[in-house]
Amino acid sequence: MQSETTPGTTPAPAGKTLPGNEAMLSVRNLKKVYKTDGGDIEAVRNLTFDLKAGELACLVGPSGSGKTTLLKCISGLMAPTEGEVLLNGTPVSGPPKKMAVVFQEYGRSLFPWMRVRENVELPLKNQGVPRAERDKLVDDALEAVGLSHVPQSYPWQLSGGMQQRVAIARAVAYQPEVLLMDEPFAAVDAQTRADLEDLIRTVWRKLGVTVLFVTHDIDESVYLGERVIILSSSPTVIQEDLTIDLPDERDQLNTRSLPRFTELRHHVYEQIQLAKQGHRPAAAVQTDSSAGSGAA
Amino acid sequence: MTQEAVTTNSAAPIPRARKQPAKKLPSKQLLGIAGIIGFLLLWELIPRVGIVEPRFLPPASEVIAALITDFGLTAFWVAVGETMLAWAIGLVMSIVLAVVLGFIIGSSMFLRKFTNSTVEFLRPIPSVALIPLAVLLFGVKIESTLMLVVYASFWQVFIQVLYGVADVDNVAMQTAKSYGLGAMARVRHVVFPTALPYLMTGIRLAASVALILAITAELVIGSPGLGREIALAQSGGAISGMYALVLATGLIGVVINLVMRFIERKTLSWHSSIRSEVIV
Ligand SMILES: Nc1ncnc2c1ncn2[C@@H]1O[C@H](COP(=O)(O)OP(=O)(O)OP(=O)(O)O)[C@@H](O)[C@H]1O
Ligand SMILES: [Mg+2]
């Protein structure tokens, strides 16, 4: 296993990059240090990777490895300490127009003074989308997450999983070019989760949206993604950038029972275990995905 | 969205919350009424038995009779109108001022720190201490009353607005930002709704304080209104009439409080202090 051969301390920018202007989203040498009263906290040390337009990538990593921090930098809500984020080649300095974020704290991300429908509708209204089109987008999005029966409820009258689905519907209705999701399925039951995973893939293919999906769930990352980016534990670098070479048509039962699925899942699991134990990716060896998956 | 649909739908979960108090309500109301009757009886007896001389405290029946007579007099309603006008204008002025300043100062860490000591110094000054100044500036006109009312009620609202603005949830704010809501849209859709429960509390407190100050100003300065009528009745020896007017101010206070609570409930149907059940 390559990561064990050189447990060096030099951070390796192991994420995949694309030449020239092919990237939709580029993260370049991103570093984030939180300045607090109790001293500096280095949440992210050095991250570099690209997402091409229409890609669906999953981001996994131990708790506290800076996944949320990374998403906040990408979405322009927080300035990185060093490095930069480029969207279509333009540096991100504030929240970009065509980007939607589904926050980890879904309960606080919905507005309790607005009904479900109003919550989903607000970003569209704010953009001046005409009434008829807006109604259709909202209806479709609520329908897609299976919540068309509660548009007049307040978010706090719904269960945790339903609230999270409202937040997802809001992001879907917004029709973003880039969709960032921070552990969006943490609070839903297994069945709903499976349905939502398929929903994300459907939406992704229908809208051609670029998705960066943060999850704790290894199975989920392999099932959903075309690619899984594994973060090391803090100080965070990219542990591995793995291509998921499963067939494009995914199916909860069949895909999950493929031998290749088990192999990939096994590999990601191992990498995360290594990350938790504090192993650093090899600085010299560029972790290449075929070699990586071969090790599994 | 029709208001109709909104109310019918929201009605669903709320009755569940009200069910419990609803059962107790009749007995509670009965007790309250019994208490009032007991109080009036005591009031009736004390002067009649001679514990207190009737010229200082006329029996309840006389005072109530005087109040009912007042209800038929134009002069009484003119005085009520003057007091309520000063109350309403003063309250609105202080609310507008407090909301504007509160939102501006509350949204800026720098301004909050910059104004903090000044606020802590000015706020404890009792409004009545400004009476000489008010007389000096405006004489015995309604403006004098307004000055006291505005000063006293301003702080009630202002402080609440500051708390409210400080209570804005970071995640809600970031959500709004990430969906491209500009500064004005964020104030309208995030900051204002968050601060609204605080603002409503401030307004309810201010409404009571404004009435107290309106009556006080009229009483002491002699600006037109119920307060001045009370002073006139007293100096004219119309003791029952004086008590009737005092009773009237109390009734106004009760009505104001009821109306404010009603408005609060209507505007904050979503808020946790009224929510039926919350799933975290
Ligand atoms: N506002 C903040 N101020 C100071 N430190 C912070 C702040 N937010 C996060 N951190 C620190 O940065 C590190 C990364 O946090 P982050 O929330 O990005 O992790 P995460 O990968 O999203 O974890 P989880 O999977 O548990 O959500 C943690 O050590 C955390 O303590
Ligand atoms: Mg997180």
XYZ file of C-alpha atoms and ligand atoms in Angstrom:
608
model
C 0.000 0.000 0.000
C 1.550 3.202 -1.191
C 0.429 5.401 1.629
C 2.285 3.230 4.054
C 5.539 3.296 2.151
C 6.111 6.994 2.745
C 4.168 8.384 5.672
C 5.860 11.689 4.918
C 4.688 15.002 6.209
C 4.998 16.913 2.953
C 1.518 17.562 1.647
C 0.846 16.226 -1.787
C -1.685 17.901 -4.006
C -3.029 14.561 -5.132
C -6.337 15.699 -6.593
C -6.974 15.395 -10.304
C -6.536 18.535 -12.317
C -7.568 19.329 -15.852
C -5.655 21.286 -18.435
C -6.549 24.811 -19.458
C -10.183 25.838 -19.429
C -11.767 22.401 -19.202
C -12.511 22.710 -15.504
C -15.844 23.957 -14.238
C -14.575 24.276 -10.714
C -10.938 24.493 -9.719
C -9.569 24.387 -6.213
C -5.942 25.496 -6.134
C -3.636 25.062 -3.139
C -6.487 25.887 -0.833
C -5.554 26.452 2.785
C -7.805 27.606 5.577
C -6.674 28.587 9.032
C -9.319 29.708 11.524
C -8.084 32.459 13.790
C -9.692 31.984 17.179
C -9.110 33.317 20.657
C -7.696 29.935 21.578
C -5.119 30.092 18.811
C -5.038 29.200 15.139
C -6.800 26.101 13.862
C -5.574 24.767 10.568
C -8.700 23.171 9.137
C -7.392 22.610 5.614
C -3.723 22.506 4.732
C -3.484 22.150 0.986
C -6.140 21.012 -1.455
C -5.975 21.007 -5.211
C -8.484 19.395 -7.558
C -10.714 20.147 -10.511
C -14.257 19.218 -11.326
C -15.213 19.186 -14.958
C -18.619 20.420 -16.033
C -21.331 17.894 -15.323
C -19.238 15.752 -13.029
C -20.568 14.153 -9.850
C -17.838 13.840 -7.247
C -18.154 12.657 -3.682
C -15.988 13.956 -0.900
C -15.325 11.710 2.063
C -13.076 12.205 5.042
C -12.988 11.768 8.793
C -15.070 14.058 10.970
C -13.318 17.368 11.474
C -11.212 16.973 8.350
C -12.471 20.237 6.914
C -15.159 19.147 4.453
C -17.592 21.840 5.515
C -14.762 24.347 5.555
C -13.896 23.417 1.972
C -17.509 23.810 0.829
C -17.752 27.222 2.465
C -14.626 28.359 0.654
C -15.904 27.003 -2.655
C -19.279 28.690 -2.210
C -17.639 32.040 -1.533
C -19.011 32.310 1.998
C -15.554 32.323 3.461
C -12.256 33.501 2.037
C -9.456 30.916 2.006
C -6.289 31.790 3.900
C -4.200 30.798 0.904
C -4.916 29.531 -2.562
C -8.013 30.115 -4.619
C -11.208 28.728 -6.030
C -12.034 29.272 -9.683
C -15.443 28.878 -11.232
C -15.262 28.724 -15.033
C -11.823 30.260 -14.709
C -12.995 33.238 -12.633
C -11.850 33.503 -9.025
C -14.679 33.140 -6.531
C -14.848 36.127 -4.182
C -18.489 35.997 -3.090
C -21.389 33.558 -3.487
C -21.543 32.765 -7.222
C -24.850 33.171 -8.974
C -25.400 29.702 -10.323
C -24.314 27.741 -7.292
C -26.526 26.187 -4.634
C -25.474 24.800 -1.282
C -27.338 22.277 0.853
C -26.025 22.854 4.353
C -25.276 20.214 6.928
C -27.426 22.061 9.500
C -30.586 21.773 7.439
C -32.832 22.727 10.368
C -31.228 26.116 10.710
C -30.918 26.577 6.988
C -34.691 26.644 6.455
C -36.533 29.790 7.470
C -39.029 28.934 10.230
C -41.218 31.944 9.395
C -41.839 30.676 5.883
C -43.937 27.754 4.807
C -42.279 24.916 2.921
C -43.365 26.306 -0.412
C -42.175 29.821 0.365
C -38.810 28.481 1.466
C -38.325 26.703 -1.840
C -39.647 29.661 -3.775
C -37.642 32.454 -2.135
C -34.379 32.183 -4.140
C -36.355 32.088 -7.398
C -38.510 35.028 -6.369
C -35.384 36.927 -5.446
C -33.992 36.282 -8.917
C -37.154 37.609 -10.498
C -38.230 34.336 -12.102
C -41.772 34.864 -13.482
C -44.631 33.482 -11.425
C -45.739 30.692 -13.748
C -42.240 29.326 -14.255
C -41.528 29.629 -10.544
C -44.649 27.688 -9.615
C -43.683 24.914 -11.962
C -40.108 24.683 -10.694
C -41.275 24.621 -7.079
C -43.979 22.031 -7.753
C -41.581 19.806 -9.643
C -38.897 20.053 -6.974
C -41.323 19.264 -4.140
C -42.761 16.420 -6.149
C -39.267 15.060 -6.799
C -38.405 14.882 -3.098
C -41.826 13.447 -2.287
C -43.126 16.445 -0.400
C -45.877 17.732 -2.641
C -48.406 17.060 0.117
C -47.008 19.532 2.674
C -46.354 22.833 0.847
C -48.323 24.822 3.419
C -46.634 23.389 6.501
C -43.936 25.204 8.358
C -40.526 23.477 8.333
C -40.635 22.912 12.087
C -43.820 20.927 11.685
C -41.881 18.366 9.637
C -39.568 15.561 10.660
C -35.800 15.979 10.338
C -35.642 13.964 7.139
C -38.508 15.928 5.612
C -36.790 19.188 6.493
C -33.670 18.018 4.751
C -35.712 17.133 1.686
C -37.147 20.652 1.659
C -33.594 22.004 1.639
C -32.778 19.681 -1.262
C -35.920 20.752 -3.120
C -34.899 24.372 -2.686
C -31.511 23.664 -4.232
C -33.020 21.647 -7.087
C -35.646 24.284 -7.900
C -32.892 26.894 -8.097
C -31.422 25.056 -11.098
C -27.787 25.657 -10.249
C -24.824 24.857 -12.458
C -22.869 23.730 -9.427
C -24.506 21.970 -6.493
C -22.656 21.544 -3.218
C -24.179 19.213 -0.667
C -22.914 18.772 2.856
C -23.983 15.395 4.239
C -27.518 15.927 3.034
C -28.850 12.487 3.902
C -27.567 12.213 7.438
C -31.036 12.411 8.971
C -33.140 10.234 6.702
C -34.067 6.579 6.962
C -32.462 3.958 4.740
C -35.344 3.717 2.286
C -35.709 7.484 1.845
C -31.977 7.713 1.599
C -31.885 5.233 -1.270
C -34.667 7.171 -3.003
C -32.856 10.468 -2.513
C -29.590 9.024 -3.818
C -31.382 8.022 -6.984
C -33.048 11.436 -7.072
C -29.675 13.152 -6.950
C -28.422 11.045 -9.816
C -31.583 11.721 -11.817
C -31.411 15.452 -11.214
C -27.720 15.434 -11.973
C -28.233 13.763 -15.326
C -31.309 15.779 -16.216
C -29.838 19.184 -15.412
C -26.258 18.385 -16.285
C -25.286 20.026 -13.008
C -21.821 19.670 -11.489
C -22.170 18.111 -8.056
C -19.795 17.964 -5.121
C -21.351 15.697 -2.531
C -19.961 15.418 0.979
C -20.819 12.253 2.856
C -19.742 10.106 5.773
C -21.169 7.029 4.185
C -18.639 5.070 2.162
C -21.238 2.987 0.327
C -23.061 6.122 -0.601
C -19.946 7.805 -1.958
C -19.169 4.828 -4.190
C -22.756 4.347 -5.285
C -23.334 7.992 -6.139
C -20.093 9.307 -7.488
C -18.157 9.126 -10.688
C -15.267 9.931 -8.481
C -14.505 9.880 -4.785
C -12.122 12.378 -3.252
C -10.820 11.113 0.068
C -9.484 13.668 2.519
C -6.862 12.889 5.107
C -7.391 13.727 8.726
C -6.330 17.165 9.913
C -4.083 18.893 8.743
C -6.047 18.093 5.669
C -4.691 17.171 2.277
C -6.143 14.902 -0.371
C -5.529 11.308 0.591
C -6.695 9.935 -2.693
C -8.688 10.902 -5.753
C -10.393 7.765 -6.934
C -12.311 7.187 -10.159
C -15.420 5.081 -9.722
C -15.527 2.926 -12.807
C -18.974 1.498 -12.268
C -21.526 1.500 -15.077
C -23.353 4.774 -15.507
C -26.785 3.183 -15.005
C -26.906 2.634 -11.273
C -29.454 0.649 -9.433
C -29.754 0.223 -5.699
C -29.838 -3.569 -5.818
C -27.722 -4.503 -8.812
C -24.989 -1.900 -8.568
C -24.458 -2.566 -4.912
C -24.067 -6.273 -5.534
C -21.425 -5.884 -8.240
C -18.032 -7.314 -7.275
C -16.434 -4.069 -8.439
C -18.655 -2.096 -6.068
C -17.428 -4.214 -3.167
C -13.817 -3.723 -4.248
C -14.126 0.045 -4.482
C -15.992 0.254 -1.242
C -13.337 -1.849 0.413
C -10.625 0.401 -0.926
C -12.273 3.629 0.215
C -12.850 2.096 3.605
C -9.182 1.205 3.927
C -8.067 4.652 2.889
C -10.317 6.283 5.448
C -9.046 3.964 8.153
C -5.527 4.975 7.181
C -6.494 8.611 7.216
C -7.937 8.240 10.688
C -4.735 6.655 11.891
C -2.909 9.707 10.643
C -1.226 8.290 7.575
C -0.323 10.909 5.027
C -0.419 10.298 1.311
C 2.934 9.802 -0.345
C 4.421 13.057 -1.479
C 6.447 11.610 -4.329
C 4.013 9.043 -5.667
C 1.158 10.713 -7.492
C -1.744 8.572 -6.332
C -3.244 7.421 -9.546
C -6.662 5.913 -9.527
C -6.025 2.714 -11.435
C -3.162 1.821 -9.148
C -5.307 2.807 -6.203
C -8.226 0.621 -7.109
C -5.899 -2.193 -8.055
C -4.653 -2.282 -4.504
C -8.129 -3.106 -3.281
C -51.436 33.257 -1.725
C -54.767 34.006 -0.170
C -54.989 34.969 3.437
C -57.927 32.593 3.690
C -55.922 29.514 2.762
C -53.126 30.568 5.060
C -55.277 30.796 8.129
C -57.214 27.608 7.574
C -54.035 25.664 7.141
C -52.204 27.103 10.063
C -55.225 26.485 12.212
C -54.569 22.766 12.148
C -51.741 22.356 14.682
C -52.587 25.303 16.910
C -55.831 24.066 18.494
C -53.896 21.138 19.882
C -51.765 23.561 21.832
C -54.788 25.455 23.032
C -56.753 22.425 24.069
C -55.259 22.199 27.525
C -55.734 25.807 28.566
C -59.188 25.650 26.947
C -60.317 23.154 29.565
C -59.109 25.309 32.434
C -60.273 28.559 30.898
C -63.865 28.693 32.219
C -62.874 28.181 35.845
C -59.988 30.616 35.448
C -62.299 33.220 33.976
C -64.894 32.608 36.649
C -62.299 33.070 39.349
C -61.145 36.292 37.718
C -64.673 37.655 37.606
C -65.269 36.573 41.193
C -62.079 38.417 42.167
C -63.251 41.619 40.530
C -66.683 41.363 42.191
C -65.008 40.780 45.553
C -62.787 43.795 45.039
C -65.721 46.017 44.091
C -67.724 44.798 47.105
C -64.823 45.596 49.416
C -64.463 49.005 47.804
C -68.208 49.570 48.252
C -68.103 48.554 51.917
C -64.992 50.401 53.119
C -66.424 53.959 52.684
C -69.974 52.841 53.592
C -68.859 51.300 56.884
C -66.721 54.356 57.496
C -63.237 52.855 57.507
C -62.280 55.572 55.025
C -64.185 58.800 54.661
C -66.355 58.818 51.521
C -64.944 62.205 50.484
C -61.552 60.551 50.000
C -62.858 57.293 48.646
C -66.414 57.314 47.326
C -68.116 53.870 47.150
C -67.583 51.828 43.972
C -71.197 52.273 42.875
C -70.818 56.060 42.846
C -67.594 55.954 40.876
C -69.003 53.526 38.352
C -72.085 55.692 38.004
C -69.817 58.701 37.395
C -67.899 56.718 34.785
C -71.099 55.753 33.014
C -72.129 59.414 33.039
C -68.727 60.263 31.574
C -69.348 57.805 28.748
C -72.203 60.032 27.655
C -70.162 63.256 27.684
C -68.402 64.644 24.636
C -65.753 66.294 26.818
C -64.765 62.874 28.186
C -64.311 61.401 24.738
C -62.374 64.471 23.602
C -59.981 63.942 26.517
C -59.690 60.229 25.730
C -59.041 61.154 22.107
C -56.289 63.609 23.089
C -54.575 61.082 25.305
C -54.828 58.324 22.717
C -53.578 60.679 20.002
C -50.474 61.547 22.027
C -50.097 57.847 22.833
C -50.411 56.734 19.220
C -48.225 59.442 17.661
C -45.582 59.011 20.361
C -45.610 55.238 20.047
C -45.360 55.273 16.265
C -42.548 57.839 16.338
C -40.576 55.862 18.879
C -41.125 52.581 17.020
C -39.993 54.018 13.705
C -36.971 55.659 15.273
C -36.045 52.571 17.304
C -36.482 50.171 14.385
C -34.391 52.243 11.990
C -31.621 52.926 14.512
C -31.829 49.418 15.967
C -31.390 47.702 12.605
C -28.535 49.987 11.575
C -26.653 49.846 14.864
C -27.489 46.187 15.486
C -26.092 45.045 12.147
C -22.702 46.597 12.739
C -20.361 45.306 15.413
C -18.518 48.622 15.325
C -21.624 50.762 15.827
C -22.846 48.455 18.609
C -19.662 48.880 20.578
C -19.455 52.567 19.710
C -22.947 53.346 21.043
C -23.078 50.851 23.896
C -21.872 53.124 26.724
C -23.986 56.038 25.548
C -27.066 53.834 25.475
C -26.338 52.480 28.930
C -26.030 56.049 30.181
C -29.137 57.505 28.517
C -31.488 54.582 29.020
C -31.831 54.766 32.825
C -32.762 58.451 32.779
C -36.421 58.477 33.877
C -38.589 60.180 31.341
C -40.261 62.330 34.004
C -36.888 63.970 34.658
C -37.347 65.561 31.245
C -40.569 67.335 32.236
C -38.914 70.731 32.925
C -37.133 70.527 29.592
C -40.336 69.578 27.785
C -42.186 72.548 29.328
C -39.328 74.835 28.424
C -39.360 73.667 24.821
C -43.043 73.150 24.094
C -45.111 74.641 26.924
C -48.385 72.893 27.732
C -49.024 71.542 24.264
C -49.224 67.956 23.033
C -45.563 68.147 21.970
C -44.533 68.072 25.620
C -46.436 64.833 26.123
C -44.960 63.446 22.919
C -41.429 64.161 24.017
C -41.834 62.132 27.217
C -43.727 59.327 25.498
C -41.162 59.010 22.723
C -38.215 59.056 25.083
C -39.641 56.383 27.352
C -40.975 54.017 24.705
C -37.999 54.395 22.378
C -35.705 52.445 24.702
C -38.185 49.600 25.146
C -38.270 48.988 21.407
C -34.655 49.864 20.646
C -33.145 47.406 23.122
C -35.396 44.599 21.902
C -34.499 45.297 18.279
C -30.807 45.144 19.171
C -31.331 41.730 20.800
C -33.378 40.580 17.840
C -30.831 41.603 15.232
C -28.072 39.926 17.244
C -30.089 36.691 17.272
C -29.884 36.105 13.508
C -28.815 32.534 12.796
C -25.508 32.227 11.027
C -26.599 29.266 8.908
C -29.791 31.049 7.846
C -27.713 34.062 6.878
C -25.233 31.968 4.897
C -28.093 30.205 3.159
C -29.526 33.543 2.098
C -26.117 34.714 0.896
C -25.426 31.548 -1.051
C -28.759 31.880 -2.846
C -27.774 35.345 -3.952
C -29.976 37.440 -1.670
C -28.557 40.945 -1.530
C -28.183 43.026 1.613
C -31.688 44.480 1.410
C -33.283 41.119 0.645
C -31.434 39.583 3.588
C -32.720 42.271 5.938
C -36.234 41.704 4.658
C -36.260 37.909 4.597
C -33.839 36.955 7.360
C -32.971 39.760 9.787
C -36.439 41.277 10.048
C -38.340 38.001 10.620
C -35.750 36.954 13.217
C -36.063 40.255 15.045
C -39.852 40.378 14.755
C -40.673 38.448 17.966
C -38.321 40.753 19.875
C -39.768 43.797 18.149
C -43.307 42.734 19.067
C -42.313 42.313 22.699
C -40.703 45.753 22.606
C -43.797 47.298 21.075
C -46.085 45.695 23.652
C -43.939 47.009 26.512
C -43.659 50.401 24.829
C -47.434 50.613 24.393
C -47.945 50.333 28.152
C -45.109 52.680 28.968
C -46.393 55.213 26.437
C -49.795 55.309 28.148
C -48.207 55.824 31.563
C -46.084 58.664 30.246
C -48.942 60.270 28.327
C -51.104 60.404 31.466
C -48.172 61.544 33.608
C -47.305 64.378 31.260
C -50.904 65.577 31.068
C -51.246 65.362 34.821
C -48.040 67.186 35.670
C -47.604 69.565 32.752
C -51.280 70.162 32.080
C -51.166 69.315 28.398
C -54.595 68.285 27.101
C -55.932 64.799 27.813
C -57.259 62.471 30.498
C -54.390 63.272 32.840
C -55.268 66.931 32.920
C -58.957 66.074 33.424
C -57.968 64.012 36.464
C -56.053 66.970 37.903
C -58.950 69.323 37.160
C -61.506 66.982 38.736
C -59.378 66.722 41.838
C -58.891 70.480 42.247
C -62.596 71.033 41.499
C -63.573 68.629 44.291
C -65.275 66.149 41.926
C -63.819 63.176 43.743
C -66.096 60.532 42.193
C -65.366 62.064 38.792
C -61.633 61.858 39.486
C -61.884 58.190 40.425
C -63.994 57.532 37.352
C -61.255 58.977 35.148
C -58.586 56.924 36.913
C -60.730 53.858 36.270
C -60.992 54.896 32.615
C -57.195 55.050 32.224
C -56.979 51.572 33.721
C -59.514 50.278 31.236
C -57.568 51.841 28.366
C -54.430 50.099 29.624
C -56.203 46.747 29.669
C -57.570 47.242 26.154
C -54.128 48.235 24.831
C -52.558 45.146 26.329
C -55.230 42.853 24.885
C -54.933 44.370 21.432
C -51.136 44.120 21.497
C -51.227 40.468 22.525
C -53.702 39.750 19.774
C -51.482 41.426 17.159
C -48.467 39.566 18.516
C -50.234 36.237 18.184
C -51.363 36.998 14.651
C -47.972 38.116 13.361
C -45.947 35.418 15.088
C -47.982 32.311 14.385
C -44.729 30.613 13.308
C -42.727 31.541 16.357
C -41.518 29.051 18.950
C -43.193 30.771 21.876
C -46.473 29.927 20.155
C -45.485 26.815 18.190
C -47.364 23.693 19.136
C -44.684 21.091 18.651
C -41.118 21.426 17.574
C -39.056 18.628 16.138
C -35.397 19.401 16.489
N -15.875 28.754 12.710
C -14.824 28.025 13.109
N -13.901 28.548 13.937
C -12.846 27.824 14.338
N -12.599 26.565 13.966
C -13.476 25.981 13.140
C -14.640 26.672 12.670
N -15.321 25.841 11.867
C -14.626 24.695 11.833
N -13.513 24.759 12.596
C -12.494 23.707 12.790
O -12.050 23.303 11.527
C -11.918 21.901 11.463
C -12.731 21.369 10.311
O -14.105 21.585 10.548
P -15.222 21.221 9.480
O -16.525 21.644 10.026
O -14.846 21.779 8.167
O -15.126 19.632 9.461
P -16.008 18.568 8.686
O -15.100 17.775 7.836
O -17.132 19.226 8.003
O -16.522 17.650 9.860
P -17.896 16.844 9.978
O -17.775 15.668 9.102
O -17.955 16.451 11.415
O -18.983 17.768 9.568
C -12.341 21.380 12.822
O -11.180 21.096 13.543
C -13.097 22.494 13.438
O -12.870 22.524 14.808
Mg -19.155 19.224 8.237
